[in-house]
Tab-separated table of C-alpha atoms and ligand atoms in Angstrom:
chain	number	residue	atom	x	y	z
B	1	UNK	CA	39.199	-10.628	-0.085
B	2	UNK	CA	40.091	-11.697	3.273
B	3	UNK	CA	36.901	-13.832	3.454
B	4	UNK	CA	38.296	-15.833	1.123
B	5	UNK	CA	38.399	-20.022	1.375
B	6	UNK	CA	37.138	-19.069	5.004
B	7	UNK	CA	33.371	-20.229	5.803
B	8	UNK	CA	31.443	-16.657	6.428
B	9	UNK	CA	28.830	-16.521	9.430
B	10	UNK	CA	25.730	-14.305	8.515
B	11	UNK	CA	22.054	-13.647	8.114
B	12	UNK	CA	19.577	-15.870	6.515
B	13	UNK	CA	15.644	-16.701	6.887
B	14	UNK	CA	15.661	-20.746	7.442
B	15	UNK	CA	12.291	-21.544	6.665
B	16	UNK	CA	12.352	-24.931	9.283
B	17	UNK	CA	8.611	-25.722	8.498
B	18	UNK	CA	6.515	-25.443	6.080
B	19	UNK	CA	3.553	-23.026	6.512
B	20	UNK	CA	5.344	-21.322	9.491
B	21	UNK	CA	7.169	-17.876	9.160
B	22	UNK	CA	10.433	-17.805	8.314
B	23	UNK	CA	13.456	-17.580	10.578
B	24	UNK	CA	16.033	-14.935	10.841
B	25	UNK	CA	19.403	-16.818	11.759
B	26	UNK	CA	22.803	-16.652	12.011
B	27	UNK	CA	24.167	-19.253	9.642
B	28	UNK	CA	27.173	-20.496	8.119
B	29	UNK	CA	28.053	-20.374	4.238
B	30	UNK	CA	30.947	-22.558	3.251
B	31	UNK	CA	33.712	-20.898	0.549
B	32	UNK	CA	32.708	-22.439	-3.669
B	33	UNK	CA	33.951	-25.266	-4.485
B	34	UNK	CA	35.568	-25.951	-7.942
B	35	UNK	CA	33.527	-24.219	-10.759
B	36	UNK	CA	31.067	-21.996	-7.724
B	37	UNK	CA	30.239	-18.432	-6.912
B	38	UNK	CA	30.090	-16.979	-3.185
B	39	UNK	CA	28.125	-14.085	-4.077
B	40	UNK	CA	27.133	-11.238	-1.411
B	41	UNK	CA	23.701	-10.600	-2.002
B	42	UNK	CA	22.769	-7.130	-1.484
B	43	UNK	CA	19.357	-6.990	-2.428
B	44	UNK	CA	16.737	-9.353	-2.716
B	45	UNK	CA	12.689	-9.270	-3.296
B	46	UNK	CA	9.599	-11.821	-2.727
B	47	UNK	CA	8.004	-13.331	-5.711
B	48	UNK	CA	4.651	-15.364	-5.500
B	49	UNK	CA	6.893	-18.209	-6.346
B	50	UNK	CA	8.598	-18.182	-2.689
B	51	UNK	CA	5.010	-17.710	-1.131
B	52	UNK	CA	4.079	-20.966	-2.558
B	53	UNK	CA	6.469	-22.578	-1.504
B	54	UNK	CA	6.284	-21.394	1.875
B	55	UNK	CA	2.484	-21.782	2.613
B	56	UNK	CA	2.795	-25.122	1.434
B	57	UNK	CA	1.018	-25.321	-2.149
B	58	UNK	CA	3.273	-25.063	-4.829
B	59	UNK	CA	5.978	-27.874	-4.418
B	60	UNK	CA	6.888	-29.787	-1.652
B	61	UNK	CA	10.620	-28.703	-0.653
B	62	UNK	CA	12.975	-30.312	1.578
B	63	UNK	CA	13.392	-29.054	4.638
B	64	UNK	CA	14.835	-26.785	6.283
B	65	UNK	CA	15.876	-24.648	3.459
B	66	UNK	CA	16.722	-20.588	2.291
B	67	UNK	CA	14.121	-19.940	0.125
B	68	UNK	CA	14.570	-16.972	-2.428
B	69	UNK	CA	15.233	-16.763	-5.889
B	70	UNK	CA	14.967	-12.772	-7.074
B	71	UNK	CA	18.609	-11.176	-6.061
B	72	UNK	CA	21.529	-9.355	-7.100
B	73	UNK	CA	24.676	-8.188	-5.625
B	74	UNK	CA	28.477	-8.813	-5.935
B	75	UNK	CA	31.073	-12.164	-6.308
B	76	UNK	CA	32.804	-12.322	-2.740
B	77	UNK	CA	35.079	-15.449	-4.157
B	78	UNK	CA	35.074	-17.621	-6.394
B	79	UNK	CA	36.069	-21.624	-6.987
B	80	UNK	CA	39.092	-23.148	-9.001
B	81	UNK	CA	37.666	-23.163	-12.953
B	82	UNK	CA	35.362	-20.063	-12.535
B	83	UNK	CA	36.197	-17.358	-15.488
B	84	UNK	CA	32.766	-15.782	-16.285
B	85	UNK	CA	32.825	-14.518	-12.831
B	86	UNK	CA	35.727	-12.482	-10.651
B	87	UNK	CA	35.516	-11.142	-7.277
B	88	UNK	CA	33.578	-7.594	-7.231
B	89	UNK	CA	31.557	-8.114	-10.443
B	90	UNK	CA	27.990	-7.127	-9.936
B	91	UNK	CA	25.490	-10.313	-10.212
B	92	UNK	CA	22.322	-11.930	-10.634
B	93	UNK	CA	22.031	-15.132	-9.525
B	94	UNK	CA	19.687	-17.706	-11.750
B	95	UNK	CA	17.247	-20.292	-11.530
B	96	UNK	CA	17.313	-21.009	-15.259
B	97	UNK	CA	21.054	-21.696	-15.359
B	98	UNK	CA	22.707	-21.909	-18.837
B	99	UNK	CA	24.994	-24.474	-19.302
B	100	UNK	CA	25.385	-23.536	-23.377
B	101	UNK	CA	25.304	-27.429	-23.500
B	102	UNK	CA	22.096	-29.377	-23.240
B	103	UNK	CA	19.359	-29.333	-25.662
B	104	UNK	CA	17.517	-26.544	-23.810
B	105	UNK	CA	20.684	-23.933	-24.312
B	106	UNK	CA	21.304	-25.668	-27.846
B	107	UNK	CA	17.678	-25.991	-29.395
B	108	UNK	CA	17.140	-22.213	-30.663
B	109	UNK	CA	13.120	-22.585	-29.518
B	110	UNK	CA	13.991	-23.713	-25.831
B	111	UNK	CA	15.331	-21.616	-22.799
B	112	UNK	CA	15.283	-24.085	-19.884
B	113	UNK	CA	18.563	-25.895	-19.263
B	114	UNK	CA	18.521	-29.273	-18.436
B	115	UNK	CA	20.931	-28.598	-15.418
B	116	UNK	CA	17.970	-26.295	-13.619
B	117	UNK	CA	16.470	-27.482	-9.856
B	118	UNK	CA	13.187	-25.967	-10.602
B	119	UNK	CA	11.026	-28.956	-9.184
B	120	UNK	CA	12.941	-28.986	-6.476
B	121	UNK	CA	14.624	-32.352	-6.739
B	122	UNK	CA	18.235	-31.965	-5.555
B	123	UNK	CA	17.766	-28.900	-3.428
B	124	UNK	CA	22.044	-28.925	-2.939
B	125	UNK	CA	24.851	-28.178	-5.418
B	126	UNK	CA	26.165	-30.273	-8.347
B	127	UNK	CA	28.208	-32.621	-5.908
B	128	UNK	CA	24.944	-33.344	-4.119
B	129	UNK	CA	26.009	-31.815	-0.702
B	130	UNK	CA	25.072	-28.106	0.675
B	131	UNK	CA	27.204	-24.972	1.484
B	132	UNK	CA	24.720	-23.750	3.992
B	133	UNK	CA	24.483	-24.962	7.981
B	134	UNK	CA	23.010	-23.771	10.653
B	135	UNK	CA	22.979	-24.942	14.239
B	136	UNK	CA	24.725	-27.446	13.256
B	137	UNK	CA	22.218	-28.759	10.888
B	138	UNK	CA	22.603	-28.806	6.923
B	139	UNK	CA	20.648	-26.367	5.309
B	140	UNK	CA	18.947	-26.795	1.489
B	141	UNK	CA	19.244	-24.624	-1.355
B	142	UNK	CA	16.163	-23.200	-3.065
B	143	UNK	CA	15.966	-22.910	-6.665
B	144	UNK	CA	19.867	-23.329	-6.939
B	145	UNK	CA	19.761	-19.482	-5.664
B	146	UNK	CA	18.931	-19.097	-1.881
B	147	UNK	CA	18.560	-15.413	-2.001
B	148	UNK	CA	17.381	-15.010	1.440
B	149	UNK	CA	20.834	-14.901	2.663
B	150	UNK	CA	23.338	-12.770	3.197
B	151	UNK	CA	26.134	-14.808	1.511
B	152	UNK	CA	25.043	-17.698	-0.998
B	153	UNK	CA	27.222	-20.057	-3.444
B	154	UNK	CA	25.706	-20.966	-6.835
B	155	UNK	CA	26.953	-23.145	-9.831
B	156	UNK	CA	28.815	-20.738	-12.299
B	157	UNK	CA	26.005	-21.744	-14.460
B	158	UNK	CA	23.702	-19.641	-11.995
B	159	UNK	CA	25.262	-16.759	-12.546
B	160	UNK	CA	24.978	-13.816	-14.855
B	161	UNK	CA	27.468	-10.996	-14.838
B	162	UNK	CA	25.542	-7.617	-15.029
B	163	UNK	CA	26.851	-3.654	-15.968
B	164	UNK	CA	28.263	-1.630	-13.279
B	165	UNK	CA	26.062	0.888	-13.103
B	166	UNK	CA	22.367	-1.399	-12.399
B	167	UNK	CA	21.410	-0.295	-9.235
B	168	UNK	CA	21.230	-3.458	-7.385
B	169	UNK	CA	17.489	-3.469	-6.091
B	170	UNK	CA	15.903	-2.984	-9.770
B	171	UNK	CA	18.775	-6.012	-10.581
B	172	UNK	CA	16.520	-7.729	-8.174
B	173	UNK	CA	13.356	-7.953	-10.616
B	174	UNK	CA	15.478	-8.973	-13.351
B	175	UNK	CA	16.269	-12.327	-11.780
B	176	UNK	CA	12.629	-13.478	-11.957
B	177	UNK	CA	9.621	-11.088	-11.962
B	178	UNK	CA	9.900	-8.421	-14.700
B	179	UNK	CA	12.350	-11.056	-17.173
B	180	UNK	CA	9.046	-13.430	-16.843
B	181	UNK	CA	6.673	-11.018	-17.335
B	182	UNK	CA	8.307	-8.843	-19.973
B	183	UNK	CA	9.603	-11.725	-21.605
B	184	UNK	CA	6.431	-13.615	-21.829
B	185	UNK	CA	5.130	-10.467	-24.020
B	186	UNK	CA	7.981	-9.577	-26.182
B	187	UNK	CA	9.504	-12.982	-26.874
B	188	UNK	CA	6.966	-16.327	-26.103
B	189	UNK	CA	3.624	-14.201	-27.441
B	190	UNK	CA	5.871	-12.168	-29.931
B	191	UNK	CA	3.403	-8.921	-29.497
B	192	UNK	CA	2.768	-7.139	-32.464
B	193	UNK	CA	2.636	-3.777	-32.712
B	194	UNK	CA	-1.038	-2.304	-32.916
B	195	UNK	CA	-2.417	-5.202	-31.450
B	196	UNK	CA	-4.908	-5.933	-28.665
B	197	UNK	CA	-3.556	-7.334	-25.435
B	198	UNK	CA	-5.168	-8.734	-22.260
B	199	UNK	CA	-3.549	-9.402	-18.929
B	200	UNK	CA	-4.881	-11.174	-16.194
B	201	UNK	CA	-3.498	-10.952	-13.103
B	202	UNK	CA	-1.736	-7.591	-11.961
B	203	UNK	CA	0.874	-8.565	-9.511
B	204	UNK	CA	4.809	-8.076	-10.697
B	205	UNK	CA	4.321	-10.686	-13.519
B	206	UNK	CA	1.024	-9.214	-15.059
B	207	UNK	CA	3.005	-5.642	-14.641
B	208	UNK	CA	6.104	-6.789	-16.324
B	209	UNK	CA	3.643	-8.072	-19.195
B	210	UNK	CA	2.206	-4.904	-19.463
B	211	UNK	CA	5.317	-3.544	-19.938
B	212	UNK	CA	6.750	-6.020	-22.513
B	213	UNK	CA	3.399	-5.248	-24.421
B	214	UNK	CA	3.898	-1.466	-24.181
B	215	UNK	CA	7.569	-1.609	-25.841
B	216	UNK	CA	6.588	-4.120	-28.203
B	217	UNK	CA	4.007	-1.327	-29.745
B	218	UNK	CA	0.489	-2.914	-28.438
B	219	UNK	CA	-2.265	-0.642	-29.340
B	220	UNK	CA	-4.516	-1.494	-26.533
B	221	UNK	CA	-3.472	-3.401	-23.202
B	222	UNK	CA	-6.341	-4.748	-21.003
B	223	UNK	CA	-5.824	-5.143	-17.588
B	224	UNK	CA	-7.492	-7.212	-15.443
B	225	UNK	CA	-7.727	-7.950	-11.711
B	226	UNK	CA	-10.044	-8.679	-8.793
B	227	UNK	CA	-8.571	-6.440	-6.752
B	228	UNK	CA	-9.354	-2.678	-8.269
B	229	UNK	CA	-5.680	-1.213	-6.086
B	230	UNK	CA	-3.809	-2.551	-8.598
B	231	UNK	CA	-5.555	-0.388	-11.673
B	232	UNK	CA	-4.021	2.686	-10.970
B	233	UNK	CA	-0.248	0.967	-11.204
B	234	UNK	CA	-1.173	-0.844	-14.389
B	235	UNK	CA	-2.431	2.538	-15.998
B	236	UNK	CA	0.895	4.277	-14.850
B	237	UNK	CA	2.977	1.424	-16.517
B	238	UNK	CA	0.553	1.196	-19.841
B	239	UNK	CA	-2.661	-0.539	-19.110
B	240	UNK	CA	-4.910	1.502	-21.589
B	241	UNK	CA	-8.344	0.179	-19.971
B	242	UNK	CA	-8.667	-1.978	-16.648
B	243	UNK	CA	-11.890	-4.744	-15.946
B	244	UNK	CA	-12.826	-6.225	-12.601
B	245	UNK	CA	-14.178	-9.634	-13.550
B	246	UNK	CA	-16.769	-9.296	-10.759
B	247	UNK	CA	-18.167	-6.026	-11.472
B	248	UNK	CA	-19.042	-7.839	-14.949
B	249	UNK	CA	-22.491	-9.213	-15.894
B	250	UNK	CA	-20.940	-11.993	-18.050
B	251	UNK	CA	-18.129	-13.640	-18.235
B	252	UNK	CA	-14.921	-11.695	-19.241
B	253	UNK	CA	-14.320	-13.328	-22.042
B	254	UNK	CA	-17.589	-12.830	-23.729
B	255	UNK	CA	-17.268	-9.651	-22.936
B	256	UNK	CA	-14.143	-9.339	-24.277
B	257	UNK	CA	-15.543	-10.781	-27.775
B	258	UNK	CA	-17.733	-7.982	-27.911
B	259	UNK	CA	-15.586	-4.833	-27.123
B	260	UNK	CA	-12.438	-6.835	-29.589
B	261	UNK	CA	-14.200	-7.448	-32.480
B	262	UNK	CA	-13.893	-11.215	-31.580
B	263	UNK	CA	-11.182	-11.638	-29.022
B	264	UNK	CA	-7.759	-10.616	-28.479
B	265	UNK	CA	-4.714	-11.400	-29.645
B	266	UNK	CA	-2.611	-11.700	-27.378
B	267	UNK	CA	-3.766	-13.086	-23.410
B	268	UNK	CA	-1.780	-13.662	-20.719
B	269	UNK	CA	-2.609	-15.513	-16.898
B	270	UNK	CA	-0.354	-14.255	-14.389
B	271	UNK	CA	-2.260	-16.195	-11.684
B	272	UNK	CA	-1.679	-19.560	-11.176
B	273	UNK	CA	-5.906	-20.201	-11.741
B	274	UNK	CA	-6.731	-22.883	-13.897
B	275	UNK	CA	-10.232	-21.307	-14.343
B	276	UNK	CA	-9.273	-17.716	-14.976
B	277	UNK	CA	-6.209	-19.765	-17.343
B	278	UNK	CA	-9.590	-21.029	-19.351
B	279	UNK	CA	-10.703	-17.820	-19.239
B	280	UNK	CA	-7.895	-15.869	-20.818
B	281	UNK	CA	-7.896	-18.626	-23.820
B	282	UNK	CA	-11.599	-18.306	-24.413
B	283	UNK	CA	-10.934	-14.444	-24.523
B	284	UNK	CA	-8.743	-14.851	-27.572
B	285	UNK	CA	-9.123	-14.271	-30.562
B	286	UNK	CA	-10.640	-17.858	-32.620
B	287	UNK	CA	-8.818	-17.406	-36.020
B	288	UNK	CA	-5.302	-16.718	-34.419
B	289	UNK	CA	-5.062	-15.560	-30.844
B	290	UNK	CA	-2.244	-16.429	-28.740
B	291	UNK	CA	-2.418	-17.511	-25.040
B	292	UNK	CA	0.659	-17.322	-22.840
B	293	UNK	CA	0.109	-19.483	-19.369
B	294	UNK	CA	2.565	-17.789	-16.870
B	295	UNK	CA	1.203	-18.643	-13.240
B	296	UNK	CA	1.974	-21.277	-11.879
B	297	UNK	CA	-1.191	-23.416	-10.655
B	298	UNK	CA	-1.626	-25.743	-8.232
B	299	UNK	CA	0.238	-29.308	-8.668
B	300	UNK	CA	-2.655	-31.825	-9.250
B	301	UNK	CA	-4.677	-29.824	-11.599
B	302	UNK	CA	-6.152	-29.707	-15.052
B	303	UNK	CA	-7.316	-27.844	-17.861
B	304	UNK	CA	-10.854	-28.561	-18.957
B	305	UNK	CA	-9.781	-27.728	-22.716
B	306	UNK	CA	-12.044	-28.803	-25.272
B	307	UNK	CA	-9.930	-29.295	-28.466
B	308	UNK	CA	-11.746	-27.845	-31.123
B	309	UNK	CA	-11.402	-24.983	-29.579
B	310	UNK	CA	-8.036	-25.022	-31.344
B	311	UNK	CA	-8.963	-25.713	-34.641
B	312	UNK	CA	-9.548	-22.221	-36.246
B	313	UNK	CA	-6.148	-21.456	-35.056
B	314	UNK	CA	-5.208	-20.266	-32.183
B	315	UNK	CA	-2.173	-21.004	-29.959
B	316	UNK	CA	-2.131	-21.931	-26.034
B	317	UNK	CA	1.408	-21.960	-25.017
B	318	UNK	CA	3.139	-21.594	-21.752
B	319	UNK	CA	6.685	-20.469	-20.842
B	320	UNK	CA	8.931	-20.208	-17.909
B	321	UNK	CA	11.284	-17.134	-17.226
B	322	UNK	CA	9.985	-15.333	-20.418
B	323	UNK	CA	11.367	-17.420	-22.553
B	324	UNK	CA	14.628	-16.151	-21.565
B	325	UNK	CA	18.078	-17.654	-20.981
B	326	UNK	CA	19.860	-17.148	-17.936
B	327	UNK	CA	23.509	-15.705	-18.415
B	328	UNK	CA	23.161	-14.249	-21.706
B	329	UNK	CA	19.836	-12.347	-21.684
B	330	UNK	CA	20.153	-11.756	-18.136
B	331	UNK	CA	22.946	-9.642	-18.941
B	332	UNK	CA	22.003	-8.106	-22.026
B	333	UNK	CA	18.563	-7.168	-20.058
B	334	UNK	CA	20.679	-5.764	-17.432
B	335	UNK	CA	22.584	-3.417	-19.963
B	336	UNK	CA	18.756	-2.665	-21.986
B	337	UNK	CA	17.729	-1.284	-18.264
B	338	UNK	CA	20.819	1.096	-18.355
B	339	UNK	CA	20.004	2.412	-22.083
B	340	UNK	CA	15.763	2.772	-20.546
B	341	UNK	CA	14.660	0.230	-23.043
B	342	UNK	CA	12.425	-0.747	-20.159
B	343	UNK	CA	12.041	0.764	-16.328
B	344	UNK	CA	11.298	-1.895	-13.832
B	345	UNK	CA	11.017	0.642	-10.825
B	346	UNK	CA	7.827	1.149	-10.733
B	347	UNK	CA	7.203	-2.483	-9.885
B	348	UNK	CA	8.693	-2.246	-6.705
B	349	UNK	CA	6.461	-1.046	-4.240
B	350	UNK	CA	7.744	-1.769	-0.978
B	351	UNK	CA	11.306	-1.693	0.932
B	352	UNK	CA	12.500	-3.161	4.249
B	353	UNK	CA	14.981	-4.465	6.172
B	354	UNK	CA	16.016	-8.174	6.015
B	355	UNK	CA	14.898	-8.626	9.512
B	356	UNK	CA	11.300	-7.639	8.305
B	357	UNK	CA	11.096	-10.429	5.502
B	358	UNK	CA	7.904	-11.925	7.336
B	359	UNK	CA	6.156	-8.711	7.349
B	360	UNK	CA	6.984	-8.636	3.360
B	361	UNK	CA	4.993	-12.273	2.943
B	362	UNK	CA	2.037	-10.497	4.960
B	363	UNK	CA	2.090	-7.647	2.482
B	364	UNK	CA	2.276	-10.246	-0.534
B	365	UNK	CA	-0.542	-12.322	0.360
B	366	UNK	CA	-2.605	-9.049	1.674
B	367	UNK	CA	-2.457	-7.921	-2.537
B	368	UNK	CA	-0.614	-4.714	-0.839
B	369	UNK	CA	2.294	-5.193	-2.656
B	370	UNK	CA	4.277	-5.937	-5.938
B	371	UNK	CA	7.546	-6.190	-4.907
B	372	UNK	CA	9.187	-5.791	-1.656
B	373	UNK	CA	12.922	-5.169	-1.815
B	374	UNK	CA	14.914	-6.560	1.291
B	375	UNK	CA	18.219	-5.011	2.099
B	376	UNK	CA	20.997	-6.855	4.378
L	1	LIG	P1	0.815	-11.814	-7.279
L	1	LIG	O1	0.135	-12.649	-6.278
L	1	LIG	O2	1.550	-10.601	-6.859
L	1	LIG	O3	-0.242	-11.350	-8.400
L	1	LIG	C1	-1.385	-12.075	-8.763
L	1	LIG	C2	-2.523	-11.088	-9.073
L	1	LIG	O4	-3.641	-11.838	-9.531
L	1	LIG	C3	-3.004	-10.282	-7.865
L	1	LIG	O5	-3.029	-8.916	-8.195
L	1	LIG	C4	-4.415	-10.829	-7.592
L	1	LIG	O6	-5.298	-9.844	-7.086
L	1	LIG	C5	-4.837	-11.276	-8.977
L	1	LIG	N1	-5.876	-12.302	-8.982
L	1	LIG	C6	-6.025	-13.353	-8.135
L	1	LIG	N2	-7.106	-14.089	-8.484
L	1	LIG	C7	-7.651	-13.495	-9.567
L	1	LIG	C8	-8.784	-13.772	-10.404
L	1	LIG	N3	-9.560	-14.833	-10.177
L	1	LIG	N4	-9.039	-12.958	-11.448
L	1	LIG	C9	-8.254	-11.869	-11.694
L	1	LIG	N5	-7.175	-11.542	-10.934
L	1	LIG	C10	-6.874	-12.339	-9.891
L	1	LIG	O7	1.794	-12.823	-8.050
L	1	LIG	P2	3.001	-12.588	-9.092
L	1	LIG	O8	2.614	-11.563	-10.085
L	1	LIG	O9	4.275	-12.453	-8.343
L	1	LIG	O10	3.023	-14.053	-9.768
L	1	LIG	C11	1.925	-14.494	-10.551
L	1	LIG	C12	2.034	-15.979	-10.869
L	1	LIG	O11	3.153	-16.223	-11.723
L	1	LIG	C13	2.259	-16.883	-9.645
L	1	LIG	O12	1.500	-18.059	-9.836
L	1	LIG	C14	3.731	-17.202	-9.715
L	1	LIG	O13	4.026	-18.403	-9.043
L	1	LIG	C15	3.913	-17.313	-11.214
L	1	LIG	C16	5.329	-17.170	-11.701
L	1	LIG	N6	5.696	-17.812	-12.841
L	1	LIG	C17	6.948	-17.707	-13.335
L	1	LIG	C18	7.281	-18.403	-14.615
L	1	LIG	O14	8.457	-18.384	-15.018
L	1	LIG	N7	6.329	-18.992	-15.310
L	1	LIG	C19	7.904	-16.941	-12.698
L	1	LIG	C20	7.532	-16.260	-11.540
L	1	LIG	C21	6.247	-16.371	-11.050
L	2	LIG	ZN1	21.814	-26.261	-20.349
């Protein structure tokens, strides 16, 4: 390509302070180094993950920085060492890299590589320095993926090579939203088919469980949410009943006992709320319900678990990205989209223009939306 081993000037949202909105810029993206990916993103969407981070709650960040992490589109160029990846190949970019050598790609249980940047820590490349400036001033990478930009370089390890033929907006979900949420069903909570399911929380990850739970053959799938809009969308994608929490008299999970013949088996938090996480425990089943912790709560706080409460068996487990790897299962749940396995289109709800990325934060933290896709 004639961009190639030439820095590119284009769009990205600097977020220069925390809490603020972000910025539209013109920026500059410097060509891979040895074993990188310059990859043109075409499409990219805003997960409760980024809002975090950008109101200030989640993790502290290093500033300024390109914040997104849910994006597809296509290899530009690519540095010396790089054969997993060639120019034109459709991608998804990764947060959970896969390095195929640490204990986390090695250990057949574990799915996080050892090599990720999910707390935040380097916030650069490998080599410790950044592709990205911008008014003169060195920009930060965000979850080694920066998706909020036009043009981004990642690791090799941060890349997963996807079919042809995935339309690159529904790639989009695959890179964080539905993988977590489907995942978390069909591969950390191992759903069984015939089996009683509750989801709390009905934003693109509670969706994407709801989905998981529906292929994996759940019988019943109860959704739950304080905010009755999102009932309808959970029904369309396999909710089979839906519970406001505040219409109820007692709490949900005794009323859950009653209408389960002692709990579920299968609960899921989608939130990030450490109460409504207690919640979804106490609401499964004693003798051997399974709790999957998805959302991601607030940094300082607890669980107010009283252990016996484990004792006749059940399981509290968490999991990040569904449990899945990033370049091999990203791929191979690229490919299961094409054969409709799974559809993830429903979960998008919005569309807009880069330039309108703040307006898709407002729609995010108004609960109007599940995902907004963002097109360069
Ligand atoms: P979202 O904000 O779109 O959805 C959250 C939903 O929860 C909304 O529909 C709210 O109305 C609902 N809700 C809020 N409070 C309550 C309550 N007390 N009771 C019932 N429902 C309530 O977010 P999302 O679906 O994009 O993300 C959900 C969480 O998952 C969030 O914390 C995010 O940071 C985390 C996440 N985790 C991973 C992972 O790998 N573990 C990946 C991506 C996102
Ligand atoms: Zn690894």
């Amino acid at each position: 390509m004639e961009t190639t081993g030439k820095v590119i000037k284009c769009k990205a949202a600097v977020m220069w302070e925390v809490g603020k909105p972000l910025s539209v810029e013109e920026i500059e993206v410097a060509p891979p180094k040895a074993n990188e990916v310059r990859i043109k993103i075409v499409a990219t969407s805003i997960c409760r993950s980024d809002e975090h981070v950008q109101h200030g709650t989640l993790i502290g960040v290093k500033l300024p920085i390109i914040l997104g992490h849910e994006g597809a589109g296509i290899v530009e160029s690519v540095g010396e060492g790089v054969t997993s990846v060639k120019p034109g190949d459709k991608v998804i970019p990764l947060y959970n890299p896969q390095c195929r050598e640490c204990r986390g790609c090695t250990d057949p249980g574990a799915n996080v590589c050892h090599k990720n940047d999910i707390g935040g820590k380097i916030s650069q490349m490998a080599d410790n320095t950044s592709r990205f400036t911008c008014k003169g001033q060195q920009i930060y990478h965000f979850l080694q993926t920066s998706t909020f930009s036009e043009y981004t370089v990642v690791d090799e390890i941060n890349v997963a090579k996807i079919h042809d033929d995935v339309p690159l907006d529904e790639a989009c979900l695959i890179g964080c939203g539905f993988t977590t949420g489907y995942g978390s069903a069909v591969k950390v909570a191992k759903v069984t088919p015939g089996s009683t399911c509750a989801v709390f929380g009905l934003g693109g990850i509670g969706l994407s469980v709801i989905i998981g739970c529906k292929v994996a053959g759940a019988a019943r799938i109860i959704a739950i949410d304080i905010n009755t809009d999102k009932f309808a969308k959970a029904i369309e994608l396999g909710a089979t009943e839906c519970i406001n929490p505040k219409d109820c008299e007692e709490p949900i999970h005794e009323l859950l006992a009653k209408t389960t013949e002692g709990g579920v088996h299968y609960s899921f938090e989608c939130i990030g709320n450490p109460d409504v996480m207690m919640s979804a425990f106490l609401s499964s089943y004693p003798g051997s319900g399974v709790t999957v912790i998805i959302g991601a709560a607030p940094l300082l706080s607890q669980l107010p678990l009283n252990p016996l409460l484990l004792l006749g068996g059940r399981t509290l487990k968490g999991a990040i990205f569904g449990g899945f790897r990033g370049k091999d299962d990203v791929s191979q749940l690229a490919s299961d989209l094409i054969s409709e396995k799974f559809k993830v289109d429903g979960l998008i709800s919005h569309k807009l223009s880069f330039d309108e990325i703040n307006k898709g934060f407002d729609l995010l933290r108004k609960g109007e939306s599940i995902r907004t896709i963002l097109h360069f």
